[in-house]
Amino acid sequence: MDIPSRTGSTSRAHRLGRRELLRLSALAPLAPALISCSAPADENPDLLLSLADNAGSDAELARATADKHPELAERAGTIAEVRSEHAKNLRREITRLTGERTTTRESRSATPEVTDDPGEAAEKLRAALESAQRRTAETVPRVSGYRAGLVGSISAACASLLEVVR
């Protein structure tokens, strides 16, 4: 990822490597704490429900990919772990808002189908992460306070995970 230099500067753009990007993404969980002091919160948990369901689906897909493709196991395992954590944090916030324990809206008893081709399996993970990043980025302006920080952090993490699966 190229970071452009300042306008009018004669220095060259800095190229971020995977490690630097992952280090920067480690700071994303701090965003909710910094943003939590903003405007009053939107108390509607519906926006978070679909994001939590999506994160859970992505985690299941990544686990199934890791099981079927040993060459993708490490990267897919990382994605599964992070997306599971996203689902857990979203459900925790939904529970805080509603006072009720949340469950997935859809019953997911079947394991996601993973293709035999590792390239196609990796592409399916990329597509899922791109979709998750886009959906969370679109949701950020629709929520406020802590939820905006939480969803923004998840969006940034999905963007970082895209670099892991490339």
mmCIF file of C-alpha atoms in Angstrom:
data_model
loop_
_atom_site.group_PDB
_atom_site.id
_atom_site.type_symbol
_atom_site.label_atom_id
_atom_site.label_comp_id
_atom_site.label_asym_id
_atom_site.label_seq_id
_atom_site.Cartn_x
_atom_site.Cartn_y
_atom_site.Cartn_z
ATOM 1 C CA MET A 1 0.000 0.000 0.000
ATOM 2 C CA ASP A 2 1.538 3.274 -1.043
ATOM 3 C CA ILE A 3 1.100 6.240 1.225
ATOM 4 C CA PRO A 4 1.440 9.434 -0.802
ATOM 5 C CA SER A 5 3.877 12.029 0.375
ATOM 6 C CA ARG A 6 2.721 15.458 1.505
ATOM 7 C CA THR A 7 1.625 17.877 -1.178
ATOM 8 C CA GLY A 8 4.565 19.868 -2.464
ATOM 9 C CA SER A 9 7.063 17.524 -0.850
ATOM 10 C CA THR A 10 9.932 16.159 -2.895
ATOM 11 C CA SER A 11 10.149 12.936 -0.874
ATOM 12 C CA ARG A 12 8.969 9.646 -2.328
ATOM 13 C CA ALA A 13 5.859 7.763 -1.196
ATOM 14 C CA HIS A 14 6.401 5.267 1.639
ATOM 15 C CA ARG A 15 5.423 1.666 0.939
ATOM 16 C CA LEU A 16 3.697 -0.089 3.849
ATOM 17 C CA GLY A 17 4.563 -3.746 4.190
ATOM 18 C CA ARG A 18 2.286 -6.418 5.604
ATOM 19 C CA ARG A 19 3.931 -6.249 9.028
ATOM 20 C CA GLU A 20 3.586 -2.476 9.300
ATOM 21 C CA LEU A 21 -0.048 -2.695 8.218
ATOM 22 C CA LEU A 22 -0.773 -5.378 10.814
ATOM 23 C CA ARG A 23 0.984 -3.336 13.507
ATOM 24 C CA LEU A 24 -1.131 -0.325 12.626
ATOM 25 C CA SER A 25 -4.296 -2.426 12.638
ATOM 26 C CA ALA A 26 -3.457 -3.519 16.178
ATOM 27 C CA LEU A 27 -4.279 0.055 17.204
ATOM 28 C CA ALA A 28 -7.816 -0.220 15.810
ATOM 29 C CA PRO A 29 -9.298 -1.601 19.077
ATOM 30 C CA LEU A 30 -8.386 1.695 20.754
ATOM 31 C CA ALA A 31 -10.710 3.660 18.466
ATOM 32 C CA PRO A 32 -13.922 2.849 20.410
ATOM 33 C CA ALA A 33 -12.426 4.223 23.617
ATOM 34 C CA LEU A 34 -11.435 7.425 21.873
ATOM 35 C CA ILE A 35 -14.781 7.863 20.145
ATOM 36 C CA SER A 36 -17.006 6.792 23.051
ATOM 37 C CA CYS A 37 -17.185 10.338 24.378
ATOM 38 C CA SER A 38 -19.002 11.625 21.289
ATOM 39 C CA ALA A 39 -22.702 12.286 20.575
ATOM 40 C CA PRO A 40 -25.561 10.329 22.191
ATOM 41 C CA ALA A 41 -25.862 6.786 20.931
ATOM 42 C CA ASP A 42 -28.441 5.395 18.547
ATOM 43 C CA GLU A 43 -30.049 2.656 20.610
ATOM 44 C CA ASN A 44 -31.239 0.575 17.631
ATOM 45 C CA PRO A 45 -29.353 -2.760 17.703
ATOM 46 C CA ASP A 46 -30.735 -3.962 14.338
ATOM 47 C CA LEU A 47 -27.794 -2.579 12.379
ATOM 48 C CA LEU A 48 -25.396 -4.524 14.573
ATOM 49 C CA LEU A 49 -27.348 -7.799 14.317
ATOM 50 C CA SER A 50 -26.659 -8.266 10.626
ATOM 51 C CA LEU A 51 -22.985 -7.336 11.109
ATOM 52 C CA ALA A 52 -22.678 -9.900 13.918
ATOM 53 C CA ASP A 53 -24.321 -12.591 11.777
ATOM 54 C CA ASN A 54 -21.994 -11.698 8.900
ATOM 55 C CA ALA A 55 -18.908 -11.896 11.133
ATOM 56 C CA GLY A 56 -20.006 -15.310 12.387
ATOM 57 C CA SER A 57 -20.526 -16.544 8.804
ATOM 58 C CA ASP A 58 -17.104 -15.269 7.785
ATOM 59 C CA ALA A 59 -15.508 -17.056 10.742
ATOM 60 C CA GLU A 60 -17.234 -20.317 9.791
ATOM 61 C CA LEU A 61 -16.110 -19.948 6.173
ATOM 62 C CA ALA A 62 -12.522 -19.289 7.264
ATOM 63 C CA ARG A 63 -12.530 -22.320 9.594
ATOM 64 C CA ALA A 64 -13.899 -24.545 6.839
ATOM 65 C CA THR A 65 -11.262 -23.192 4.441
ATOM 66 C CA ALA A 66 -8.496 -23.852 6.973
ATOM 67 C CA ASP A 67 -9.751 -27.432 7.457
ATOM 68 C CA LYS A 68 -9.914 -28.173 3.730
ATOM 69 C CA HIS A 69 -6.751 -26.393 2.557
ATOM 70 C CA PRO A 70 -3.651 -26.882 4.734
ATOM 71 C CA GLU A 71 -1.731 -24.331 2.634
ATOM 72 C CA LEU A 72 -4.292 -21.688 3.657
ATOM 73 C CA ALA A 73 -4.727 -22.924 7.229
ATOM 74 C CA GLU A 74 -2.587 -20.310 8.974
ATOM 75 C CA ARG A 75 -4.083 -17.315 7.145
ATOM 76 C CA ALA A 76 -7.640 -18.666 7.270
ATOM 77 C CA GLY A 77 -7.199 -19.496 10.967
ATOM 78 C CA THR A 78 -6.216 -15.901 11.673
ATOM 79 C CA ILE A 79 -9.265 -14.659 9.789
ATOM 80 C CA ALA A 80 -11.529 -17.082 11.674
ATOM 81 C CA GLU A 81 -10.132 -15.947 15.015
ATOM 82 C CA VAL A 82 -10.496 -12.238 14.266
ATOM 83 C CA ARG A 83 -13.962 -12.485 12.717
ATOM 84 C CA SER A 84 -15.142 -14.635 15.674
ATOM 85 C CA GLU A 85 -13.938 -11.874 17.982
ATOM 86 C CA HIS A 86 -15.847 -9.328 15.881
ATOM 87 C CA ALA A 87 -19.046 -11.360 16.217
ATOM 88 C CA LYS A 88 -18.503 -11.704 19.971
ATOM 89 C CA ASN A 89 -17.938 -7.962 20.468
ATOM 90 C CA LEU A 90 -20.946 -7.018 18.354
ATOM 91 C CA ARG A 91 -23.162 -9.453 20.276
ATOM 92 C CA ARG A 92 -21.868 -8.077 23.565
ATOM 93 C CA GLU A 93 -22.900 -4.566 22.479
ATOM 94 C CA ILE A 94 -26.307 -5.809 21.280
ATOM 95 C CA THR A 95 -26.827 -7.485 24.666
ATOM 96 C CA ARG A 96 -25.858 -4.259 26.433
ATOM 97 C CA LEU A 97 -28.376 -2.314 24.324
ATOM 98 C CA THR A 98 -31.279 -4.728 24.600
ATOM 99 C CA GLY A 99 -30.602 -6.382 27.933
ATOM 100 C CA GLU A 100 -31.219 -9.711 26.220
ATOM 101 C CA ARG A 101 -28.778 -12.388 25.172
ATOM 102 C CA THR A 102 -28.480 -12.472 21.376
ATOM 103 C CA THR A 103 -28.325 -15.407 19.047
ATOM 104 C CA THR A 104 -27.841 -15.548 15.319
ATOM 105 C CA ARG A 105 -30.974 -14.705 13.393
ATOM 106 C CA GLU A 106 -30.438 -17.525 10.965
ATOM 107 C CA SER A 107 -29.826 -21.099 11.981
ATOM 108 C CA ARG A 108 -26.444 -22.129 10.632
ATOM 109 C CA SER A 109 -26.179 -25.852 11.088
ATOM 110 C CA ALA A 110 -24.420 -26.571 7.791
ATOM 111 C CA THR A 111 -20.720 -25.994 7.285
ATOM 112 C CA PRO A 112 -20.043 -23.472 4.527
ATOM 113 C CA GLU A 113 -19.150 -25.077 1.230
ATOM 114 C CA VAL A 114 -15.489 -24.658 0.293
ATOM 115 C CA THR A 115 -14.224 -25.355 -3.195
ATOM 116 C CA ASP A 116 -11.451 -27.890 -3.830
ATOM 117 C CA ASP A 117 -9.298 -25.264 -5.538
ATOM 118 C CA PRO A 118 -7.206 -23.322 -2.964
ATOM 119 C CA GLY A 119 -7.094 -20.259 -5.240
ATOM 120 C CA GLU A 120 -10.883 -20.141 -5.456
ATOM 121 C CA ALA A 121 -11.172 -20.748 -1.704
ATOM 122 C CA ALA A 122 -8.828 -17.812 -1.019
ATOM 123 C CA GLU A 123 -10.823 -15.663 -3.441
ATOM 124 C CA LYS A 124 -14.047 -16.559 -1.603
ATOM 125 C CA LEU A 125 -12.440 -15.432 1.665
ATOM 126 C CA ARG A 126 -11.296 -12.188 0.007
ATOM 127 C CA ALA A 127 -14.797 -11.555 -1.319
ATOM 128 C CA ALA A 128 -16.309 -12.156 2.128
ATOM 129 C CA LEU A 129 -13.840 -9.765 3.747
ATOM 130 C CA GLU A 130 -14.387 -7.107 1.078
ATOM 131 C CA SER A 131 -18.127 -7.369 1.612
ATOM 132 C CA ALA A 132 -17.716 -7.155 5.392
ATOM 133 C CA GLN A 133 -15.407 -4.150 5.106
ATOM 134 C CA ARG A 134 -17.852 -2.369 2.799
ATOM 135 C CA ARG A 135 -20.909 -3.147 4.966
ATOM 136 C CA THR A 136 -19.230 -2.010 8.165
ATOM 137 C CA ALA A 137 -17.888 1.160 6.529
ATOM 138 C CA GLU A 138 -21.417 1.954 5.317
ATOM 139 C CA THR A 139 -22.797 1.354 8.824
ATOM 140 C CA VAL A 140 -20.389 3.667 10.702
ATOM 141 C CA PRO A 141 -22.233 6.905 9.837
ATOM 142 C CA ARG A 142 -25.541 5.324 10.831
ATOM 143 C CA VAL A 143 -24.473 4.679 14.429
ATOM 144 C CA SER A 144 -22.841 6.915 16.995
ATOM 145 C CA GLY A 145 -20.599 6.874 20.016
ATOM 146 C CA TYR A 146 -19.066 3.606 21.054
ATOM 147 C CA ARG A 147 -20.888 1.682 18.314
ATOM 148 C CA ALA A 148 -19.365 3.908 15.620
ATOM 149 C CA GLY A 149 -15.913 3.212 17.023
ATOM 150 C CA LEU A 150 -16.591 -0.509 17.297
ATOM 151 C CA VAL A 151 -17.927 -0.797 13.753
ATOM 152 C CA GLY A 152 -15.158 1.442 12.401
ATOM 153 C CA SER A 153 -12.559 -0.752 14.086
ATOM 154 C CA ILE A 154 -14.116 -3.840 12.560
ATOM 155 C CA SER A 155 -14.085 -2.193 9.140
ATOM 156 C CA ALA A 156 -10.387 -1.364 9.526
ATOM 157 C CA ALA A 157 -9.634 -4.891 10.724
ATOM 158 C CA CYS A 158 -11.405 -6.382 7.689
ATOM 159 C CA ALA A 159 -9.306 -4.172 5.425
ATOM 160 C CA SER A 160 -6.182 -5.414 7.218
ATOM 161 C CA LEU A 161 -7.305 -9.026 6.950
ATOM 162 C CA LEU A 162 -7.587 -8.575 3.200
ATOM 163 C CA GLU A 163 -3.826 -8.076 3.198
ATOM 164 C CA VAL A 164 -3.382 -11.335 5.135
ATOM 165 C CA VAL A 165 -5.280 -13.389 2.571
ATOM 166 C CA ARG A 166 -3.573 -11.869 -0.506
#
